[in-house]
Each structure stands twice: as C-alpha cells, then as structure tokens.
Short mmCIF file of C-alpha atoms in Angstrom, two decimals:
data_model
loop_
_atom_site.label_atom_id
_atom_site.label_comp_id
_atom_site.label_asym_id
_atom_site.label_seq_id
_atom_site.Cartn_x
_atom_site.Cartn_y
_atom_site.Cartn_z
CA UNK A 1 131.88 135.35 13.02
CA UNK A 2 133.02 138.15 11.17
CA UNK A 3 130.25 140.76 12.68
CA UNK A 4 132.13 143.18 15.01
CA UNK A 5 130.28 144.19 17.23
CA UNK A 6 132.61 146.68 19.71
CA UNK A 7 133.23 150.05 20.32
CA UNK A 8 136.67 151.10 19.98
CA UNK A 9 138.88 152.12 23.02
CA UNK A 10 136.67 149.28 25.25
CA UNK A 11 139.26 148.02 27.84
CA UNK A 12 139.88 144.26 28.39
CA UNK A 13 141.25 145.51 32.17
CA UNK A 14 141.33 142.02 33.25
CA UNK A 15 144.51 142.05 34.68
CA UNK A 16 145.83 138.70 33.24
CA UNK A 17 149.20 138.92 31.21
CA UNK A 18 147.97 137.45 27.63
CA UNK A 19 151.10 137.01 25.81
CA UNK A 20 151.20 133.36 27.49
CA UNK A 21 149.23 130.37 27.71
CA UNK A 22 146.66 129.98 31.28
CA UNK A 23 144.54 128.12 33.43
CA UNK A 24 140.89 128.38 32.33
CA UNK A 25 140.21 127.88 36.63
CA UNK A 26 140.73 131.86 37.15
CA UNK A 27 136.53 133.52 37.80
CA UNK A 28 134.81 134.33 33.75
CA UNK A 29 136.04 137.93 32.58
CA UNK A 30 132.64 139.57 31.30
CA UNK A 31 132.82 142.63 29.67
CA UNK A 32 129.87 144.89 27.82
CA UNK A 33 130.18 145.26 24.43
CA UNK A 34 127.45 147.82 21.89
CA UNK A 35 126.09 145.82 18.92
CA UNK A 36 125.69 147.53 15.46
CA UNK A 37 122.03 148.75 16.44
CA UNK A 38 123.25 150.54 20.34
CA UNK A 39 122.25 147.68 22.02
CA UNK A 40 124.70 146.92 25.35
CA UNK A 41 125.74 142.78 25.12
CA UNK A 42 127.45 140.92 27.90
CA UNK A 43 130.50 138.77 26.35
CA UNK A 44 132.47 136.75 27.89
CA UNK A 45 136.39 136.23 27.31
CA UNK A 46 136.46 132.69 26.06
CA UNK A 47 140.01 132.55 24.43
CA UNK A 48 142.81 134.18 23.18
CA UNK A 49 145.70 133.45 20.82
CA UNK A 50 148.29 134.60 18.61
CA UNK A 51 148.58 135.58 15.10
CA UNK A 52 151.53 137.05 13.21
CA UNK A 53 152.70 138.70 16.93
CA UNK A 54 149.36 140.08 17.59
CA UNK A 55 147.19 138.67 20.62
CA UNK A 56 143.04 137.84 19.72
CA UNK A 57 139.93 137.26 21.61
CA UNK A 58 137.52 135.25 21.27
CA UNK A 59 134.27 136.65 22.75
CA UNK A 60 130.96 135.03 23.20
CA UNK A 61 127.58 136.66 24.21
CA UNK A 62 126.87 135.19 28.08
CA UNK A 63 123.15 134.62 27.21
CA UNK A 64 123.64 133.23 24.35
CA UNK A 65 127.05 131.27 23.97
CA UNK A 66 125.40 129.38 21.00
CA UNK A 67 125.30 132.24 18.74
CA UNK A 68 128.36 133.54 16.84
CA UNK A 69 131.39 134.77 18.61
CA UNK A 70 133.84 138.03 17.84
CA UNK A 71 137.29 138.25 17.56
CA UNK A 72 138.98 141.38 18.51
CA UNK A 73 142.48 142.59 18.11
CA UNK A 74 143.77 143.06 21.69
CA UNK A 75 146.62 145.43 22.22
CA UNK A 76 148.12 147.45 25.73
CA UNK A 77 147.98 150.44 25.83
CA UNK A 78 148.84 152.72 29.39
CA UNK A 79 149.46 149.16 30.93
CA UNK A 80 145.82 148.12 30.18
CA UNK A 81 144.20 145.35 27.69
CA UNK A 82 142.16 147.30 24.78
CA UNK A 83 140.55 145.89 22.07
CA UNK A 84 139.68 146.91 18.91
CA UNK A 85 137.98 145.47 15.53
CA UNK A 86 139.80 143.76 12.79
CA UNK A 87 139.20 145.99 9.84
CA UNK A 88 141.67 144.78 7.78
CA UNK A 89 140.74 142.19 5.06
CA UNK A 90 143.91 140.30 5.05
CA UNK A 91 144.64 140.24 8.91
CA UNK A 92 140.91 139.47 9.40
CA UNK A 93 141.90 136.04 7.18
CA UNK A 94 144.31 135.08 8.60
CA UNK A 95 142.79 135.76 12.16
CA UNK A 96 139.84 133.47 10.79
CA UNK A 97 142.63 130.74 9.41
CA UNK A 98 144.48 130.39 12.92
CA UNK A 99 140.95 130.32 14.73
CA UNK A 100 140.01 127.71 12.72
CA UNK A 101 143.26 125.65 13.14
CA UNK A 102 142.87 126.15 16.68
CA UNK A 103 139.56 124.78 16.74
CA UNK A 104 140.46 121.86 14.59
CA UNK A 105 142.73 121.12 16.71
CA UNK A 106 141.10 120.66 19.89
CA UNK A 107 138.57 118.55 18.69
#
C-alpha cells in the first residue's frame, strides 16, 4: 500500500467536512487518479482518519477494490479537499501504524 499513485494538486471537492466521523449512507465519492505509467484510475473514497492532526484517505481502485489501496494526505486549501502523497518516511509510518490499528480494530 505504499505505491502513490496521484498527481499533486488533485481535489477531493466532495463537499463533506472530514475533520469528523460520518455516515457511510451518503452516494460513493469517485475521483480519477494517474498511476506511475499515465494511466487515468477511478478510486473510490473508502475512509478517512486522523494521524498526528492530519486527516488521510484511504482510496481504492473501483474496478478492482481487491487490489492495494493509497493513502493520501488530505489538506484544504481555498475551502476545497486536496490531496497529496505522503513522501515523508516517518509520517508515511506512522500513517501505515494508525491504518493498521484501525483495521485491527474493526475486525
């Protein structure tokens, strides 16, 4: 799960406030992300969460939901949701620690 595979400057735009907890009910939020080779991948917002103040997302490819996800940064910028890659070593593990704690936990 540690393959980004973004753009930087793509814009969540989803309109959701994501500094609190929500109802999964709301429609999917599918954005297009560009893999490492130029190639244009529908993901789908899955989850976000918290980690030392910063908000995450978890994305997953809609065709594909099996393979491996990507976590993004997401920050607001001009009142809208951007995301960005995790670049940095150290936040990227403890972004991968809390992920994992939060998937421990809801099994």
């Amino acid at each position: 799960m540690s393959d980004h595979k973004h753009e930087h400057g793509d814009a969540c735009g989803c309109g959701h406030d994501h500094d609190h907890e929500h109802d999964h009910d709301h429609e999917e939020f599918v954005l297009t992300l560009t893999d490492e080779h130029g190639k244009e991948v529908e993901m789908v917002l899955v989850e976000t969460f918290d980690v030392n103040e910063k908000l995450y997302a978890l994305l997953l490819e809609r065709e594909n939901p099996g393979a491996d996800g990507v976590i993004l940064r997401m920050e607001e910028e001009n009142e809208e949701m951007v995301l960005y890659n995790i670049e940095d070593e150290e936040e990227w593990n403890a972004v991968e620690a809390a992920y994992n704690e939060l998937v421990a936990a809801q099994e």
